[in-house]
mmCIF file of C-alpha atoms in Angstrom:
data_model
loop_
_atom_site.group_PDB
_atom_site.id
_atom_site.type_symbol
_atom_site.label_atom_id
_atom_site.label_comp_id
_atom_site.label_asym_id
_atom_site.label_seq_id
_atom_site.Cartn_x
_atom_site.Cartn_y
_atom_site.Cartn_z
ATOM 1 C CA UNK A 1 -0.119 -0.072 -0.025
ATOM 2 C CA UNK A 2 1.172 3.417 -0.962
ATOM 3 C CA UNK A 3 0.217 7.116 0.168
ATOM 4 C CA UNK A 4 1.233 10.548 -1.027
ATOM 5 C CA UNK A 5 0.447 13.660 -1.335
ATOM 6 C CA UNK A 6 -0.580 15.604 -4.803
ATOM 7 C CA UNK A 7 -1.661 19.087 -5.153
ATOM 8 C CA UNK A 8 -5.190 19.832 -7.362
ATOM 9 C CA UNK A 9 -3.870 22.161 -9.615
ATOM 10 C CA UNK A 10 -5.968 21.658 -12.024
ATOM 11 C CA UNK A 11 -8.920 23.523 -10.418
ATOM 12 C CA UNK A 12 -7.880 27.269 -9.062
ATOM 13 C CA UNK A 13 -9.750 29.031 -6.729
ATOM 14 C CA UNK A 14 -9.833 33.107 -7.152
ATOM 15 C CA UNK A 15 -7.035 33.375 -5.344
ATOM 16 C CA UNK A 16 -5.279 31.215 -7.283
ATOM 17 C CA UNK A 17 -5.125 28.613 -4.201
ATOM 18 C CA UNK A 18 -5.478 25.049 -5.043
ATOM 19 C CA UNK A 19 -6.479 22.119 -3.040
ATOM 20 C CA UNK A 20 -4.175 19.424 -1.779
ATOM 21 C CA UNK A 21 -5.434 15.933 -1.798
ATOM 22 C CA UNK A 22 -4.045 12.679 0.131
ATOM 23 C CA UNK A 23 -4.365 9.528 -2.514
ATOM 24 C CA UNK A 24 -4.075 6.046 -0.913
ATOM 25 C CA UNK A 25 -3.506 3.207 -3.294
ATOM 26 C CA UNK A 26 -3.364 -0.863 -2.552
ATOM 27 C CA UNK A 27 -3.598 -2.748 -5.913
ATOM 28 C CA UNK A 28 -5.720 -1.526 -8.206
ATOM 29 C CA UNK A 29 -8.132 0.426 -5.512
ATOM 30 C CA UNK A 30 -7.285 3.992 -4.871
ATOM 31 C CA UNK A 31 -8.973 6.453 -2.984
ATOM 32 C CA UNK A 32 -8.504 10.090 -2.393
ATOM 33 C CA UNK A 33 -9.330 12.114 0.741
ATOM 34 C CA UNK A 34 -9.424 15.787 0.081
ATOM 35 C CA UNK A 35 -7.576 17.693 2.803
ATOM 36 C CA UNK A 36 -8.283 21.028 4.482
ATOM 37 C CA UNK A 37 -5.531 23.032 3.442
ATOM 38 C CA UNK A 38 -5.299 25.232 0.007
ATOM 39 C CA UNK A 39 -1.892 26.469 -0.708
ATOM 40 C CA UNK A 40 -0.310 28.709 -4.362
ATOM 41 C CA UNK A 41 0.909 25.578 -6.258
ATOM 42 C CA UNK A 42 4.417 27.413 -6.026
ATOM 43 C CA UNK A 43 4.762 26.533 -2.374
ATOM 44 C CA UNK A 44 3.930 22.976 -2.910
ATOM 45 C CA UNK A 45 6.628 19.943 -3.143
ATOM 46 C CA UNK A 46 5.402 16.039 -3.268
ATOM 47 C CA UNK A 47 8.150 14.689 -0.820
ATOM 48 C CA UNK A 48 7.616 12.896 1.956
ATOM 49 C CA UNK A 49 7.688 14.785 5.001
ATOM 50 C CA UNK A 50 8.361 18.285 3.348
ATOM 51 C CA UNK A 51 5.382 18.638 1.252
ATOM 52 C CA UNK A 52 5.177 22.617 1.915
ATOM 53 C CA UNK A 53 8.634 24.130 1.127
ATOM 54 C CA UNK A 54 10.176 25.879 3.281
ATOM 55 C CA UNK A 55 10.127 29.052 1.291
ATOM 56 C CA UNK A 56 6.928 29.137 2.699
ATOM 57 C CA UNK A 57 6.354 30.976 6.148
ATOM 58 C CA UNK A 58 4.350 28.774 7.756
ATOM 59 C CA UNK A 59 5.573 25.610 6.071
ATOM 60 C CA UNK A 60 6.874 23.964 9.737
ATOM 61 C CA UNK A 61 2.711 24.466 10.698
ATOM 62 C CA UNK A 62 1.423 23.504 7.458
ATOM 63 C CA UNK A 63 3.259 20.126 7.250
ATOM 64 C CA UNK A 64 2.264 19.029 10.693
ATOM 65 C CA UNK A 65 -1.352 19.411 9.990
ATOM 66 C CA UNK A 66 -0.630 17.094 6.504
ATOM 67 C CA UNK A 67 1.054 14.734 8.868
ATOM 68 C CA UNK A 68 -1.575 14.525 11.079
ATOM 69 C CA UNK A 69 -4.184 14.076 8.382
ATOM 70 C CA UNK A 70 -1.940 11.673 6.958
ATOM 71 C CA UNK A 71 -2.104 9.815 10.233
ATOM 72 C CA UNK A 72 -5.805 9.646 10.564
ATOM 73 C CA UNK A 73 -6.404 8.108 7.113
ATOM 74 C CA UNK A 74 -3.820 5.728 6.131
ATOM 75 C CA UNK A 75 -5.513 3.392 7.780
ATOM 76 C CA UNK A 76 -7.837 3.226 5.038
ATOM 77 C CA UNK A 77 -9.398 -0.769 4.246
ATOM 78 C CA UNK A 78 -8.816 -0.521 0.687
ATOM 79 C CA UNK A 79 -11.856 -2.879 0.654
ATOM 80 C CA UNK A 80 -13.468 -0.766 2.693
ATOM 81 C CA UNK A 81 -16.411 0.194 0.518
ATOM 82 C CA UNK A 82 -17.201 -3.590 -0.448
ATOM 83 C CA UNK A 83 -20.424 -4.997 1.035
ATOM 84 C CA UNK A 84 -19.554 -6.700 4.183
ATOM 85 C CA UNK A 85 -20.617 -10.449 4.584
ATOM 86 C CA UNK A 86 -23.527 -9.371 6.622
ATOM 87 C CA UNK A 87 -24.758 -7.675 3.958
ATOM 88 C CA UNK A 88 -24.206 -9.717 1.078
ATOM 89 C CA UNK A 89 -26.308 -12.166 3.435
ATOM 90 C CA UNK A 90 -29.202 -9.735 3.640
ATOM 91 C CA UNK A 91 -28.915 -9.094 -0.149
ATOM 92 C CA UNK A 92 -29.004 -12.879 -1.171
ATOM 93 C CA UNK A 93 -31.861 -13.503 1.373
ATOM 94 C CA UNK A 94 -34.092 -10.940 -0.363
ATOM 95 C CA UNK A 95 -33.054 -11.986 -3.876
ATOM 96 C CA UNK A 96 -36.043 -13.383 -6.250
ATOM 97 C CA UNK A 97 -33.558 -16.282 -6.729
ATOM 98 C CA UNK A 98 -33.921 -17.131 -2.791
ATOM 99 C CA UNK A 99 -37.412 -16.095 -2.767
ATOM 100 C CA UNK A 100 -38.065 -18.423 -5.624
ATOM 101 C CA UNK A 101 -36.463 -21.654 -4.121
ATOM 102 C CA UNK A 102 -39.513 -24.234 -2.752
ATOM 103 C CA UNK A 103 -40.372 -23.717 1.095
ATOM 104 C CA UNK A 104 -38.472 -26.138 2.298
ATOM 105 C CA UNK A 105 -35.029 -25.484 0.172
ATOM 106 C CA UNK A 106 -35.652 -22.056 1.738
ATOM 107 C CA UNK A 107 -35.419 -23.499 4.913
ATOM 108 C CA UNK A 108 -32.448 -25.432 4.728
ATOM 109 C CA UNK A 109 -30.614 -22.479 2.994
ATOM 110 C CA UNK A 110 -31.887 -20.188 5.485
ATOM 111 C CA UNK A 111 -30.453 -22.638 8.267
ATOM 112 C CA UNK A 112 -26.832 -23.233 6.456
ATOM 113 C CA UNK A 113 -26.314 -19.543 6.374
ATOM 114 C CA UNK A 114 -27.808 -17.783 9.519
ATOM 115 C CA UNK A 115 -27.630 -20.514 12.085
ATOM 116 C CA UNK A 116 -24.410 -21.901 11.358
ATOM 117 C CA UNK A 117 -22.155 -19.968 8.670
ATOM 118 C CA UNK A 118 -23.052 -16.646 10.654
ATOM 119 C CA UNK A 119 -22.469 -18.213 13.862
ATOM 120 C CA UNK A 120 -18.566 -19.128 12.769
ATOM 121 C CA UNK A 121 -17.807 -15.814 10.892
ATOM 122 C CA UNK A 122 -19.172 -14.160 14.145
ATOM 123 C CA UNK A 123 -17.104 -15.946 16.210
ATOM 124 C CA UNK A 124 -14.268 -15.329 14.208
ATOM 125 C CA UNK A 125 -14.916 -11.756 14.355
ATOM 126 C CA UNK A 126 -15.447 -10.869 10.752
ATOM 127 C CA UNK A 127 -19.437 -11.089 9.976
ATOM 128 C CA UNK A 128 -19.285 -7.179 10.022
ATOM 129 C CA UNK A 129 -16.166 -6.925 7.701
ATOM 130 C CA UNK A 130 -15.939 -6.781 4.133
ATOM 131 C CA UNK A 131 -16.826 -10.142 2.268
ATOM 132 C CA UNK A 132 -12.995 -10.368 0.762
ATOM 133 C CA UNK A 133 -11.549 -10.968 4.197
ATOM 134 C CA UNK A 134 -12.956 -14.444 3.936
ATOM 135 C CA UNK A 135 -9.941 -17.060 2.406
ATOM 136 C CA UNK A 136 -9.042 -20.191 1.661
ATOM 137 C CA UNK A 137 -7.701 -20.292 5.722
ATOM 138 C CA UNK A 138 -10.480 -19.252 7.307
ATOM 139 C CA UNK A 139 -12.851 -21.322 5.220
ATOM 140 C CA UNK A 140 -11.090 -24.438 5.923
ATOM 141 C CA UNK A 141 -10.857 -23.596 9.501
ATOM 142 C CA UNK A 142 -13.988 -23.891 9.482
ATOM 143 C CA UNK A 143 -14.620 -26.970 7.750
ATOM 144 C CA UNK A 144 -12.175 -28.496 9.967
ATOM 145 C CA UNK A 145 -14.390 -27.792 13.021
ATOM 146 C CA UNK A 146 -17.440 -29.360 11.452
ATOM 147 C CA UNK A 147 -15.640 -32.272 11.042
ATOM 148 C CA UNK A 148 -14.349 -32.221 14.847
ATOM 149 C CA UNK A 149 -18.157 -32.075 15.427
ATOM 150 C CA UNK A 150 -18.744 -35.184 13.530
ATOM 151 C CA UNK A 151 -20.486 -33.927 10.837
ATOM 152 C CA UNK A 152 -20.155 -35.938 7.533
ATOM 153 C CA UNK A 153 -17.808 -34.950 4.249
ATOM 154 C CA UNK A 154 -21.025 -34.966 2.435
ATOM 155 C CA UNK A 155 -22.926 -32.669 4.940
ATOM 156 C CA UNK A 156 -19.828 -30.487 4.834
ATOM 157 C CA UNK A 157 -19.760 -30.294 0.782
ATOM 158 C CA UNK A 158 -23.484 -29.395 0.800
ATOM 159 C CA UNK A 159 -22.645 -26.362 3.319
ATOM 160 C CA UNK A 160 -19.791 -25.023 1.489
ATOM 161 C CA UNK A 161 -21.597 -25.145 -1.546
ATOM 162 C CA UNK A 162 -24.813 -23.291 0.078
ATOM 163 C CA UNK A 163 -22.329 -20.508 0.917
ATOM 164 C CA UNK A 164 -20.478 -20.434 -2.682
ATOM 165 C CA UNK A 165 -23.815 -20.670 -4.276
ATOM 166 C CA UNK A 166 -24.502 -16.926 -2.437
ATOM 167 C CA UNK A 167 -21.333 -15.129 -3.449
ATOM 168 C CA UNK A 168 -21.915 -16.942 -6.802
ATOM 169 C CA UNK A 169 -25.302 -15.111 -7.173
ATOM 170 C CA UNK A 170 -24.055 -11.724 -6.243
ATOM 171 C CA UNK A 171 -20.739 -12.000 -8.351
ATOM 172 C CA UNK A 172 -21.883 -13.317 -11.836
ATOM 173 C CA UNK A 173 -25.857 -12.223 -12.015
ATOM 174 C CA UNK A 174 -26.096 -9.316 -9.731
ATOM 175 C CA UNK A 175 -22.810 -7.987 -10.204
ATOM 176 C CA UNK A 176 -22.792 -6.304 -6.770
ATOM 177 C CA UNK A 177 -19.334 -7.829 -6.076
ATOM 178 C CA UNK A 178 -16.287 -8.322 -7.923
ATOM 179 C CA UNK A 179 -15.166 -11.874 -7.289
ATOM 180 C CA UNK A 180 -16.379 -15.026 -5.453
ATOM 181 C CA UNK A 181 -13.888 -14.673 -2.751
ATOM 182 C CA UNK A 182 -14.184 -18.610 -1.545
ATOM 183 C CA UNK A 183 -14.680 -19.651 -5.811
ATOM 184 C CA UNK A 184 -10.957 -21.762 -5.050
ATOM 185 C CA UNK A 185 -12.144 -23.370 -2.623
ATOM 186 C CA UNK A 186 -12.808 -26.962 -2.907
ATOM 187 C CA UNK A 187 -14.253 -29.774 -0.674
ATOM 188 C CA UNK A 188 -14.442 -33.367 -1.962
ATOM 189 C CA UNK A 189 -17.984 -34.495 -2.346
ATOM 190 C CA UNK A 190 -17.607 -38.306 -1.232
ATOM 191 C CA UNK A 191 -21.422 -39.073 -2.207
ATOM 192 C CA UNK A 192 -21.090 -42.547 -3.392
ATOM 193 C CA UNK A 193 -22.317 -43.660 -6.708
ATOM 194 C CA UNK A 194 -26.182 -45.130 -6.517
ATOM 195 C CA UNK A 195 -27.014 -48.934 -6.284
ATOM 196 C CA UNK A 196 -29.586 -49.499 -8.855
ATOM 197 C CA UNK A 197 -32.816 -50.549 -7.006
ATOM 198 C CA UNK A 198 -33.541 -54.326 -7.012
ATOM 199 C CA UNK A 199 -36.588 -55.384 -9.419
ATOM 200 C CA UNK A 200 -37.320 -57.988 -7.393
ATOM 201 C CA UNK A 201 -37.794 -55.055 -4.438
ATOM 202 C CA UNK A 202 -39.697 -53.496 -6.710
ATOM 203 C CA UNK A 203 -42.361 -56.197 -7.833
ATOM 204 C CA UNK A 204 -42.671 -57.471 -4.688
ATOM 205 C CA UNK A 205 -43.571 -53.852 -2.971
ATOM 206 C CA UNK A 206 -46.290 -53.360 -6.123
ATOM 207 C CA UNK A 207 -47.745 -56.797 -5.551
ATOM 208 C CA UNK A 208 -48.043 -55.904 -1.524
ATOM 209 C CA UNK A 209 -51.731 -56.071 -0.154
ATOM 210 C CA UNK A 210 -51.606 -53.500 2.445
ATOM 211 C CA UNK A 211 -53.440 -53.999 5.787
ATOM 212 C CA UNK A 212 -54.415 -50.991 7.320
ATOM 213 C CA UNK A 213 -55.787 -47.851 5.606
ATOM 214 C CA UNK A 214 -52.345 -46.203 6.541
ATOM 215 C CA UNK A 215 -50.434 -48.844 4.435
ATOM 216 C CA UNK A 216 -52.938 -48.368 1.599
ATOM 217 C CA UNK A 217 -52.142 -44.754 1.251
ATOM 218 C CA UNK A 218 -48.178 -44.880 1.790
ATOM 219 C CA UNK A 219 -48.609 -47.323 -1.148
ATOM 220 C CA UNK A 220 -50.848 -45.614 -3.544
ATOM 221 C CA UNK A 221 -48.565 -42.660 -3.303
ATOM 222 C CA UNK A 222 -45.730 -44.727 -3.973
ATOM 223 C CA UNK A 223 -47.657 -45.861 -7.080
ATOM 224 C CA UNK A 224 -48.751 -42.837 -7.764
ATOM 225 C CA UNK A 225 -45.016 -40.672 -8.018
ATOM 226 C CA UNK A 226 -44.068 -43.982 -10.377
ATOM 227 C CA UNK A 227 -46.857 -43.631 -12.550
ATOM 228 C CA UNK A 228 -46.550 -39.744 -12.875
ATOM 229 C CA UNK A 229 -43.134 -39.746 -13.900
ATOM 230 C CA UNK A 230 -41.460 -39.646 -10.631
ATOM 231 C CA UNK A 231 -43.532 -37.112 -9.429
ATOM 232 C CA UNK A 232 -41.623 -35.411 -6.096
ATOM 233 C CA UNK A 233 -43.294 -35.815 -3.133
ATOM 234 C CA UNK A 234 -43.671 -32.180 -2.952
ATOM 235 C CA UNK A 235 -45.817 -32.316 -6.129
ATOM 236 C CA UNK A 236 -47.719 -35.339 -4.778
ATOM 237 C CA UNK A 237 -48.959 -33.531 -1.925
ATOM 238 C CA UNK A 238 -49.612 -30.157 -3.461
ATOM 239 C CA UNK A 239 -51.391 -31.439 -6.850
ATOM 240 C CA UNK A 240 -54.860 -29.915 -7.308
ATOM 241 C CA UNK A 241 -57.795 -30.431 -9.401
ATOM 242 C CA UNK A 242 -56.921 -27.610 -11.219
ATOM 243 C CA UNK A 243 -53.610 -28.669 -12.792
ATOM 244 C CA UNK A 244 -55.360 -31.363 -14.258
ATOM 245 C CA UNK A 245 -56.559 -30.736 -17.978
ATOM 246 C CA UNK A 246 -59.358 -33.612 -18.009
ATOM 247 C CA UNK A 247 -59.926 -33.254 -22.063
ATOM 248 C CA UNK A 248 -56.290 -34.111 -22.842
ATOM 249 C CA UNK A 249 -55.958 -36.830 -20.082
ATOM 250 C CA UNK A 250 -52.784 -35.078 -18.385
ATOM 251 C CA UNK A 251 -51.346 -32.995 -15.556
ATOM 252 C CA UNK A 252 -49.701 -29.701 -16.203
ATOM 253 C CA UNK A 253 -48.243 -27.821 -13.223
ATOM 254 C CA UNK A 254 -44.942 -26.023 -12.099
ATOM 255 C CA UNK A 255 -42.803 -28.006 -9.905
ATOM 256 C CA UNK A 256 -42.661 -27.190 -6.641
ATOM 257 C CA UNK A 257 -38.762 -27.243 -6.290
ATOM 258 C CA UNK A 258 -37.279 -26.183 -9.545
ATOM 259 C CA UNK A 259 -39.976 -23.905 -10.507
ATOM 260 C CA UNK A 260 -40.313 -25.499 -14.092
ATOM 261 C CA UNK A 261 -43.003 -26.595 -15.884
ATOM 262 C CA UNK A 262 -43.586 -30.426 -16.520
ATOM 263 C CA UNK A 263 -46.266 -32.260 -17.815
ATOM 264 C CA UNK A 264 -47.384 -36.032 -17.813
ATOM 265 C CA UNK A 265 -50.488 -38.235 -19.276
ATOM 266 C CA UNK A 266 -53.201 -39.623 -16.652
ATOM 267 C CA UNK A 267 -53.048 -43.576 -17.120
ATOM 268 C CA UNK A 268 -55.016 -45.837 -15.850
ATOM 269 C CA UNK A 269 -53.450 -46.695 -12.801
ATOM 270 C CA UNK A 270 -52.985 -43.106 -12.202
ATOM 271 C CA UNK A 271 -56.938 -42.496 -12.765
ATOM 272 C CA UNK A 272 -57.900 -44.947 -10.640
ATOM 273 C CA UNK A 273 -55.784 -43.753 -7.304
ATOM 274 C CA UNK A 274 -57.549 -40.334 -8.270
ATOM 275 C CA UNK A 275 -60.579 -41.553 -7.969
ATOM 276 C CA UNK A 276 -59.958 -43.554 -4.785
ATOM 277 C CA UNK A 277 -58.735 -40.809 -2.742
ATOM 278 C CA UNK A 278 -61.441 -37.598 -4.641
ATOM 279 C CA UNK A 279 -62.144 -35.430 -1.601
ATOM 280 C CA UNK A 280 -64.172 -31.893 -1.483
ATOM 281 C CA UNK A 281 -60.663 -29.833 -0.865
ATOM 282 C CA UNK A 282 -58.946 -28.569 -4.111
ATOM 283 C CA UNK A 283 -56.031 -31.093 -3.258
ATOM 284 C CA UNK A 284 -56.141 -34.665 -5.133
ATOM 285 C CA UNK A 285 -54.843 -36.086 -1.715
ATOM 286 C CA UNK A 286 -56.391 -34.212 1.214
ATOM 287 C CA UNK A 287 -53.410 -35.182 3.247
ATOM 288 C CA UNK A 288 -53.552 -32.038 5.285
ATOM 289 C CA UNK A 289 -50.695 -29.981 3.145
ATOM 290 C CA UNK A 290 -50.646 -26.410 4.097
ATOM 291 C CA UNK A 291 -48.919 -24.181 1.613
ATOM 292 C CA UNK A 292 -47.878 -21.459 3.769
ATOM 293 C CA UNK A 293 -46.279 -23.703 6.331
ATOM 294 C CA UNK A 294 -42.886 -24.451 5.133
ATOM 295 C CA UNK A 295 -42.609 -27.528 7.071
ATOM 296 C CA UNK A 296 -45.919 -29.094 5.903
ATOM 297 C CA UNK A 297 -44.372 -31.318 2.912
ATOM 298 C CA UNK A 298 -42.006 -32.669 5.668
ATOM 299 C CA UNK A 299 -44.434 -33.659 8.095
ATOM 300 C CA UNK A 300 -46.513 -35.139 5.757
ATOM 301 C CA UNK A 301 -43.593 -36.973 4.045
ATOM 302 C CA UNK A 302 -42.342 -38.480 7.770
ATOM 303 C CA UNK A 303 -45.991 -40.057 8.181
ATOM 304 C CA UNK A 304 -45.465 -41.864 4.583
ATOM 305 C CA UNK A 305 -41.702 -42.981 5.003
ATOM 306 C CA UNK A 306 -42.966 -44.551 8.487
ATOM 307 C CA UNK A 307 -45.638 -46.619 6.897
ATOM 308 C CA UNK A 308 -43.478 -47.639 4.148
ATOM 309 C CA UNK A 309 -40.286 -48.689 6.261
ATOM 310 C CA UNK A 310 -43.174 -50.673 8.133
ATOM 311 C CA UNK A 311 -43.721 -52.497 4.474
ATOM 312 C CA UNK A 312 -40.295 -53.047 3.839
ATOM 313 C CA UNK A 313 -39.682 -54.379 6.994
ATOM 314 C CA UNK A 314 -42.187 -57.042 6.623
ATOM 315 C CA UNK A 315 -41.094 -57.694 3.274
ATOM 316 C CA UNK A 316 -37.752 -58.050 4.160
ATOM 317 C CA UNK A 317 -36.535 -55.413 1.762
ATOM 318 C CA UNK A 318 -34.860 -52.496 2.499
ATOM 319 C CA UNK A 319 -34.466 -50.094 -0.325
ATOM 320 C CA UNK A 320 -37.701 -48.653 -1.199
ATOM 321 C CA UNK A 321 -38.159 -46.767 2.647
ATOM 322 C CA UNK A 322 -38.668 -43.483 1.064
ATOM 323 C CA UNK A 323 -41.229 -42.209 -1.572
ATOM 324 C CA UNK A 324 -38.796 -40.478 -3.564
ATOM 325 C CA UNK A 325 -37.008 -44.263 -4.261
ATOM 326 C CA UNK A 326 -40.416 -44.009 -6.680
ATOM 327 C CA UNK A 327 -38.914 -41.572 -8.896
ATOM 328 C CA UNK A 328 -35.502 -43.759 -8.853
ATOM 329 C CA UNK A 329 -37.397 -46.850 -10.219
ATOM 330 C CA UNK A 330 -39.067 -45.085 -12.618
ATOM 331 C CA UNK A 331 -35.870 -43.855 -13.773
ATOM 332 C CA UNK A 332 -34.388 -47.061 -13.600
ATOM 333 C CA UNK A 333 -37.199 -48.821 -15.317
ATOM 334 C CA UNK A 334 -37.518 -46.053 -18.605
ATOM 335 C CA UNK A 335 -33.853 -45.950 -18.633
ATOM 336 C CA UNK A 336 -33.463 -48.934 -21.525
ATOM 337 C CA UNK A 337 -36.990 -47.863 -23.357
ATOM 338 C CA UNK A 338 -36.280 -44.183 -24.361
ATOM 339 C CA UNK A 339 -33.190 -41.729 -25.103
ATOM 340 C CA UNK A 340 -31.071 -40.058 -21.969
ATOM 341 C CA UNK A 341 -32.253 -36.900 -22.772
ATOM 342 C CA UNK A 342 -36.028 -37.433 -22.808
ATOM 343 C CA UNK A 343 -35.972 -39.170 -19.933
ATOM 344 C CA UNK A 344 -33.994 -36.313 -18.148
ATOM 345 C CA UNK A 345 -37.020 -34.086 -19.518
ATOM 346 C CA UNK A 346 -39.743 -36.200 -18.043
ATOM 347 C CA UNK A 347 -37.942 -35.962 -14.770
ATOM 348 C CA UNK A 348 -37.801 -32.204 -14.990
ATOM 349 C CA UNK A 349 -34.206 -32.354 -14.900
ATOM 350 C CA UNK A 350 -32.476 -29.713 -16.116
ATOM 351 C CA UNK A 351 -29.354 -31.492 -17.198
ATOM 352 C CA UNK A 352 -28.526 -35.079 -17.901
ATOM 353 C CA UNK A 353 -25.682 -35.415 -15.470
ATOM 354 C CA UNK A 354 -28.247 -35.421 -12.809
ATOM 355 C CA UNK A 355 -30.170 -38.019 -14.211
ATOM 356 C CA UNK A 356 -27.173 -40.559 -14.669
ATOM 357 C CA UNK A 357 -27.054 -40.065 -10.664
ATOM 358 C CA UNK A 358 -30.375 -41.457 -10.581
ATOM 359 C CA UNK A 359 -29.677 -44.490 -12.554
ATOM 360 C CA UNK A 360 -27.316 -45.601 -10.540
ATOM 361 C CA UNK A 361 -24.999 -48.661 -11.024
ATOM 362 C CA UNK A 362 -27.586 -50.649 -13.304
ATOM 363 C CA UNK A 363 -25.126 -52.543 -15.628
ATOM 364 C CA UNK A 364 -26.227 -55.875 -16.607
ATOM 365 C CA UNK A 365 -29.987 -54.309 -15.651
ATOM 366 C CA UNK A 366 -31.991 -56.339 -18.150
ATOM 367 C CA UNK A 367 -33.644 -59.469 -17.105
ATOM 368 C CA UNK A 368 -35.835 -61.030 -18.793
ATOM 369 C CA UNK A 369 -37.686 -62.803 -16.496
ATOM 370 C CA UNK A 370 -37.935 -59.897 -14.004
ATOM 371 C CA UNK A 371 -38.968 -57.959 -16.649
ATOM 372 C CA UNK A 372 -42.065 -59.783 -17.665
ATOM 373 C CA UNK A 373 -42.669 -59.944 -13.486
ATOM 374 C CA UNK A 374 -42.005 -56.286 -13.445
ATOM 375 C CA UNK A 375 -44.223 -55.827 -16.594
ATOM 376 C CA UNK A 376 -47.031 -57.665 -14.944
ATOM 377 C CA UNK A 377 -47.136 -56.017 -11.601
ATOM 378 C CA UNK A 378 -47.272 -52.415 -13.091
ATOM 379 C CA UNK A 379 -50.580 -53.396 -15.393
ATOM 380 C CA UNK A 380 -48.339 -53.235 -18.668
#
């Protein structure tokens, strides 16, 4: 960092005097401060500790005033005009990008940023400092602390990814900051490659006869997701009769998670399930879903998961204890029958890379005998 006084001699006052400016520069960042001193150009020289020439009758007093001014301003932070970390968080949480996230995703992201990263930054004393104070050393120190607290590498990967997304939005889309301060930080993603769902388990589940009304609801919702192109649980429970075009026999709606449109046909199987749960509410399935409650889907999902796990325990299968597995099952069953790009579009994925993860390791997945049983179980 360098600092020096210059004379603003290109602007003269009526008495022929010009103002003296203090310039502080750090790399490409530069700041100029106007001093309270005006002087005739012939008495000024840009020399350290002797800015006013000795020919001036008050050169000692004036130089002392400039030295005092320099002392007061030399601690200027070149990044002080950059948004603070707290300001960056506020801007992100008030952005349309955050507000357009699904309620459950909003809750998760808010928890990661405010209840975790904010706490860590406050402990380090950088929460109210310019965002560029963040460094690889700081983030690695926090991630190591997370690891020692018992968090898995995969969880840490997600938390760092959320923080990166915040700064990427401010940098690349909103252009409010000059760079992402943690762009170069990488945390290994230890997420294992999915194993394909065993066809025997899918068949056993589809052929299972529910013993209670609760089990029947859980299996019907799982099947509805499967028959509806792997519809997510958030889209199943929030599905409205208004989303169904009975003339074309299609469902057309905006996905809760991605906010992207999705459309799929009403099959004979889905029609049976819709008819079974016909009710007077606006939702196809009257499960107590409340759009204004961000945790509503999670609570409904927890009830369904409990029933599915109970069924899996009775059938001695271990992979289908969650309704999201219907999405995996749809992807794996349909993958041999359509191009990857079409399968990805039907799932509502923005990239085929995501679809690959759904397929998992399913080499030699084809089994003619099981395929016949599966088609029969699917009613094909």
